[in-house]
Backbone as JSON, one array per atom type, in Angstrom:
{
  "sequence": "NVPLTSVERPAMQPQTSRFEILHARRRVVCRSGLMRLAWRSELRIVLRRAKLPDGEYRVRIVPEAGGRPLSESTLAVQTQTRP",
  "N": [[-139.66, -23.09, -8.64], [-140.21, -24.25, -11.94], [-139.41, -23.02, -15.42], [-140.85, -23.23, -18.47], [-140.94, -23.34, -21.56], [-142.36, -23.28, -25.1], [-141.95, -23.36, -28.3], [-144.34, -23.63, -31.09], [-143.47, -25.3, -34.18], [-143.23, -23.99, -37.39], [-144.35, -25.53, -38.97], [-146.8, -26.7, -37.99], [-150.16, -27.52, -37.48], [-153.29, -25.41, -37.04], [-154.73, -26.33, -34.03], [-156.51, -27.84, -31.51], [-154.88, -29.26, -28.63], [-152.76, -30.92, -25.88], [-150.41, -30.76, -23.63], [-147.67, -32.71, -22.19], [-145.92, -34.3, -19.99], [-143.06, -36.39, -19.22], [-141.87, -38.9, -17.01], [-138.71, -40.48, -16.97], [-139.34, -43.4, -17.24], [-141.4, -43.46, -18.74], [-144.12, -42.79, -17.68], [-146.5, -40.68, -17.02], [-146.22, -37.42, -16.1], [-146.97, -35.02, -15.56], [-149.89, -33.05, -16.89], [-151.63, -31.14, -19.04], [-154.9, -29.22, -19.59], [-157.26, -29.16, -22.25], [-156.15, -26.76, -24.9], [-155.65, -24.49, -27.58], [-153.47, -24.64, -29.83], [-151.38, -22.86, -32.12], [-149.65, -22.34, -35.29], [-146.27, -20.99, -34.85], [-146.85, -20.33, -32.53], [-146.52, -19.2, -29.05], [-145.63, -21.34, -25.95], [-146.16, -21.11, -22.5], [-144.96, -22.6, -19.58], [-145.18, -22.7, -16.19], [-144.22, -25.08, -13.55], [-144.58, -26.65, -10.15], [-141.41, -27.33, -8.25], [-141.26, -29.3, -6.87], [-142.84, -31.31, -8.2], [-141.6, -32.34, -10.49], [-138.81, -34.03, -9.47], [-135.19, -34.5, -9.85], [-133.94, -35.67, -12.45], [-134.35, -36.83, -15.76], [-136.62, -35.91, -18.2], [-139.52, -36.45, -20.4], [-140.93, -33.84, -22.83], [-144.05, -33.41, -24.4], [-146.11, -32.56, -26.96], [-149.46, -33.58, -27.42], [-152.04, -34.2, -29.95], [-155.69, -33.47, -29.41], [-157.13, -35.26, -30.86], [-155.74, -37.01, -30.72], [-153.09, -40.3, -31.32], [-149.85, -39.76, -32.97], [-147.6, -37.71, -31.6], [-146.93, -34.37, -31.62], [-144.97, -32.83, -31.39], [-141.74, -33.29, -29.48], [-139.89, -33.97, -27.09], [-136.68, -33.65, -24.86], [-136.16, -32.86, -21.4], [-133.77, -31.92, -18.97], [-133.92, -32.4, -15.45], [-132.03, -30.65, -13.22], [-130.91, -30.36, -9.66], [-129.35, -27.08, -8.74], [-125.75, -26.48, -7.38], [-124.34, -24.73, -5.37], [-121.04, -23.13, -5.69]],
  "CA": [[-140.31, -23.32, -10.19], [-139.58, -24.95, -13.18], [-140.38, -22.63, -16.23], [-140.7, -24.19, -19.8], [-141.13, -22.5, -22.69], [-142.28, -24.25, -26.22], [-142.52, -22.59, -29.49], [-144.33, -24.8, -31.74], [-142.9, -25.48, -35.37], [-144.26, -23.62, -38.62], [-145.65, -26.8, -40.06], [-148.18, -27.4, -37.21], [-151.89, -26.97, -38.37], [-154.24, -24.67, -35.76], [-155.53, -27.61, -33.27], [-156.52, -28.68, -29.77], [-154.14, -30.31, -27.91], [-152.62, -30.91, -24.53], [-148.68, -30.8, -23.17], [-147.67, -34.07, -21.4], [-144.74, -34.23, -19.13], [-143.62, -37.82, -18.99], [-140.88, -39.49, -16.5], [-138.15, -41.35, -17.98], [-140.06, -44.34, -17.19], [-142.75, -42.9, -19.54], [-145.12, -42.42, -16.76], [-147.28, -39.2, -17.15], [-146.04, -36.52, -14.22], [-147.8, -33.96, -15.73], [-150.59, -33.4, -17.94], [-152.57, -29.97, -19.19], [-155.88, -29.22, -19.79], [-156.74, -28.92, -23.51], [-155.82, -25.51, -25.36], [-155.69, -24.08, -29.0], [-152.18, -24.21, -30.3], [-150.86, -22.61, -33.62], [-148.25, -22.35, -35.91], [-145.54, -19.94, -34.29], [-147.45, -19.69, -30.95], [-145.63, -19.63, -27.99], [-146.38, -21.56, -24.65], [-145.06, -20.52, -21.45], [-145.69, -23.29, -18.35], [-144.18, -22.95, -14.76], [-144.15, -25.81, -12.87], [-144.02, -26.52, -8.97], [-140.32, -28.23, -8.71], [-141.8, -30.38, -6.31], [-143.65, -32.28, -9.57], [-140.17, -32.67, -11.01], [-137.62, -34.43, -9.32], [-133.84, -34.55, -10.38], [-134.07, -36.95, -13.85], [-134.64, -36.76, -17.61], [-137.93, -36.37, -18.78], [-140.13, -36.2, -22.09], [-142.03, -33.13, -23.19], [-144.76, -33.95, -25.96], [-147.69, -31.84, -27.27], [-150.23, -34.49, -28.2], [-153.54, -33.8, -30.32], [-156.38, -34.0, -29.05], [-158.32, -36.44, -31.48], [-154.66, -38.87, -30.2], [-152.42, -40.03, -32.46], [-148.47, -39.62, -32.57], [-147.25, -36.54, -30.4], [-147.04, -33.04, -32.54], [-143.8, -32.28, -30.86], [-141.51, -34.01, -28.55], [-138.41, -33.17, -26.45], [-136.14, -34.18, -23.57], [-135.71, -32.24, -20.6], [-133.35, -32.47, -17.88], [-133.91, -31.24, -14.44], [-130.99, -31.13, -12.03], [-130.99, -29.27, -8.72], [-127.97, -26.63, -8.94], [-125.42, -26.63, -6.01], [-123.76, -23.39, -5.14], [-120.02, -23.6, -5.29]],
  "C": [[-139.17, -23.74, -11.22], [-140.42, -24.03, -14.44], [-139.77, -23.32, -16.96], [-141.18, -23.57, -20.64], [-140.97, -23.48, -24.14], [-142.59, -23.46, -27.15], [-142.69, -23.81, -30.86], [-143.68, -24.34, -33.34], [-143.67, -24.73, -36.69], [-145.42, -24.38, -39.01], [-146.94, -27.24, -39.41], [-149.46, -26.46, -37.57], [-152.22, -26.53, -36.96], [-154.94, -26.1, -35.26], [-155.17, -27.83, -31.69], [-155.32, -29.51, -29.46], [-153.5, -30.12, -27.0], [-150.62, -30.95, -24.33], [-148.75, -32.21, -22.18], [-146.07, -34.14, -20.87], [-144.38, -35.88, -18.95], [-141.89, -38.29, -18.52], [-139.85, -40.37, -17.56], [-138.59, -43.2, -18.28], [-141.02, -44.65, -18.17], [-143.99, -42.87, -18.79], [-145.51, -40.8, -16.77], [-146.81, -38.57, -15.61], [-147.26, -35.64, -14.2], [-148.81, -33.62, -16.68], [-151.67, -31.6, -18.2], [-153.97, -30.03, -19.64], [-155.9, -28.61, -21.67], [-156.44, -27.36, -24.4], [-155.62, -25.53, -27.21], [-154.44, -23.85, -29.37], [-152.1, -23.97, -31.87], [-149.74, -22.38, -33.74], [-147.33, -20.75, -35.07], [-145.91, -19.51, -32.69], [-146.28, -20.15, -29.88], [-146.15, -20.42, -26.54], [-145.72, -21.37, -23.54], [-146.01, -21.61, -20.24], [-144.9, -23.34, -17.64], [-144.98, -24.42, -14.04], [-143.81, -26.03, -11.38], [-142.92, -27.62, -9.29], [-140.29, -29.61, -7.76], [-142.45, -31.53, -7.28], [-142.48, -32.61, -10.46], [-139.03, -32.71, -10.38], [-136.14, -34.27, -10.07], [-134.21, -35.76, -11.17], [-134.11, -36.0, -15.05], [-136.07, -36.83, -17.48], [-138.08, -35.96, -20.39], [-141.25, -34.89, -22.29], [-142.87, -32.94, -24.36], [-145.97, -32.79, -25.89], [-148.46, -33.28, -27.97], [-151.66, -33.83, -28.71], [-154.49, -34.31, -29.62], [-157.11, -35.33, -29.41], [-157.09, -37.99, -30.84], [-153.71, -39.04, -31.1], [-150.98, -39.67, -31.89], [-148.51, -37.79, -32.07], [-146.31, -35.31, -31.95], [-145.54, -32.71, -32.62], [-143.48, -33.34, -29.41], [-140.11, -33.99, -28.01], [-137.8, -33.76, -25.32], [-136.0, -33.1, -22.71], [-135.33, -32.65, -19.62], [-133.1, -31.59, -16.8], [-132.95, -31.83, -13.16], [-130.87, -29.99, -11.69], [-129.22, -28.41, -8.86], [-127.52, -26.34, -7.64], [-124.17, -24.97, -6.41], [-121.44, -24.07, -4.89], [-119.28, -22.99, -3.86]]
}
């Protein structure tokens, strides 16, 4: 599993949004259902590792109404090797 935690910035107004994870080629790999997010809210997501092979992804929070993402960040997934 891949655990993710997002803490929304204080300037964000409460609104209905969804999160999306995009592969480096901007293809949506995972999308949540709609949820109500408010400032200082914490969003915890646990995804199956099979959905996120090694690579770089973009994680973004998108408002229900569309438009620019409210938040966007980079996520690097890499398999740990044992020494």
